């Protein structure tokens, strides 16, 4: 028997099988595109929230930096003042 030829029923069966596989593949592809579309829609909705969160974190960081700068400034002033007073007191004590 020669395998180069097929009968009409074999051809129809092969076509049906191929068509069924193509339909399954199309269904899978459509499902994947639905997932992608859903993710894109969610991303579009979430972008403003993501940006707002990033801005709030940056604002919080800057506020903390300002507090630390104020503490450093006042700490330096107070320690310098104490040192100056101690110097004046030591001069006065040494003169008496």
Short mmCIF file of C-alpha atoms in Angstrom, two decimals:
data_model
loop_
_atom_site.label_atom_id
_atom_site.label_comp_id
_atom_site.label_asym_id
_atom_site.label_seq_id
_atom_site.Cartn_x
_atom_site.Cartn_y
_atom_site.Cartn_z
CA UNK A 1 0.00 0.00 0.00
CA UNK A 2 1.31 3.45 -0.95
CA UNK A 3 1.31 6.10 1.86
CA UNK A 4 1.35 8.99 -0.61
CA UNK A 5 -2.43 8.92 -1.03
CA UNK A 6 -5.37 9.10 1.36
CA UNK A 7 -9.02 8.28 0.95
CA UNK A 8 -11.76 10.87 1.20
CA UNK A 9 -12.95 9.64 4.61
CA UNK A 10 -9.37 9.79 5.95
CA UNK A 11 -8.98 13.32 4.56
CA UNK A 12 -12.27 14.44 6.12
CA UNK A 13 -11.26 12.90 9.47
CA UNK A 14 -7.88 14.64 9.33
CA UNK A 15 -9.51 17.96 8.40
CA UNK A 16 -11.99 17.62 11.28
CA UNK A 17 -9.21 16.82 13.72
CA UNK A 18 -7.11 19.76 12.49
CA UNK A 19 -10.13 22.09 12.65
CA UNK A 20 -10.85 21.00 16.24
CA UNK A 21 -7.24 21.63 17.24
CA UNK A 22 -7.32 25.06 15.59
CA UNK A 23 -10.49 25.95 17.48
CA UNK A 24 -8.85 24.91 20.76
CA UNK A 25 -5.81 26.99 19.89
CA UNK A 26 -8.00 29.99 19.00
CA UNK A 27 -9.82 29.62 22.32
CA UNK A 28 -6.50 29.57 24.21
CA UNK A 29 -5.25 32.61 22.30
CA UNK A 30 -8.47 34.51 22.98
CA UNK A 31 -8.22 33.67 26.69
CA UNK A 32 -4.64 34.91 26.82
CA UNK A 33 -5.60 38.16 25.11
CA UNK A 34 -8.45 38.62 27.59
CA UNK A 35 -5.97 38.24 30.45
CA UNK A 36 -3.64 40.79 28.85
CA UNK A 37 -6.50 43.22 28.25
CA UNK A 38 -7.65 42.84 31.84
CA UNK A 39 -4.14 43.53 33.15
CA UNK A 40 -3.79 46.59 30.92
CA UNK A 41 -7.14 47.92 32.12
CA UNK A 42 -6.10 47.42 35.74
CA UNK A 43 -2.74 49.05 35.10
CA UNK A 44 -4.44 52.04 33.53
CA UNK A 45 -6.63 52.39 36.61
CA UNK A 46 -3.73 51.89 39.05
CA UNK A 47 -1.20 54.31 37.53
CA UNK A 48 -2.59 57.40 39.30
CA UNK A 49 -2.57 55.51 42.61
CA UNK A 50 1.01 54.35 42.07
CA UNK A 51 2.14 57.90 41.28
CA UNK A 52 0.27 59.30 44.28
CA UNK A 53 1.90 56.74 46.59
CA UNK A 54 5.35 57.60 45.24
CA UNK A 55 4.70 61.33 45.79
CA UNK A 56 3.47 60.71 49.33
CA UNK A 57 6.59 58.66 50.14
CA UNK A 58 8.81 61.41 48.72
CA UNK A 59 6.96 64.06 50.74
CA UNK A 60 7.35 61.97 53.91
CA UNK A 61 11.07 61.54 53.23
CA UNK A 62 11.52 65.29 52.73
CA UNK A 63 9.62 66.05 55.94
CA UNK A 64 11.88 63.67 57.87
CA UNK A 65 14.96 65.29 56.31
CA UNK A 66 13.72 68.74 57.38
CA UNK A 67 13.21 67.51 60.96
CA UNK A 68 16.72 66.07 61.05
CA UNK A 69 18.18 69.31 59.67
CA UNK A 70 16.36 71.34 62.34
CA UNK A 71 17.63 69.02 65.09
CA UNK A 72 21.18 69.29 63.77
CA UNK A 73 20.96 73.09 63.57
CA UNK A 74 19.55 73.54 67.08
CA UNK A 75 21.92 70.93 68.51
CA UNK A 76 24.88 72.77 67.04
CA UNK A 77 23.63 76.11 68.39
CA UNK A 78 23.03 74.70 71.88
CA UNK A 79 26.36 72.87 72.08
CA UNK A 80 28.18 75.96 70.77
CA UNK A 81 26.39 78.14 73.32
CA UNK A 82 27.27 75.77 76.16
CA UNK A 83 30.90 75.76 75.02
CA UNK A 84 30.98 79.55 74.89
CA UNK A 85 29.46 79.83 78.36
CA UNK A 86 31.95 77.27 79.70
CA UNK A 87 34.81 79.24 78.15
CA UNK A 88 33.62 82.50 79.68
CA UNK A 89 33.12 80.81 83.07
CA UNK A 90 36.60 79.29 82.95
CA UNK A 91 38.13 82.69 82.10
CA UNK A 92 36.22 84.32 84.96
CA UNK A 93 37.27 81.57 87.37
CA UNK A 94 40.92 81.88 86.33
CA UNK A 95 40.85 85.68 86.81
CA UNK A 96 39.42 85.46 90.31
#
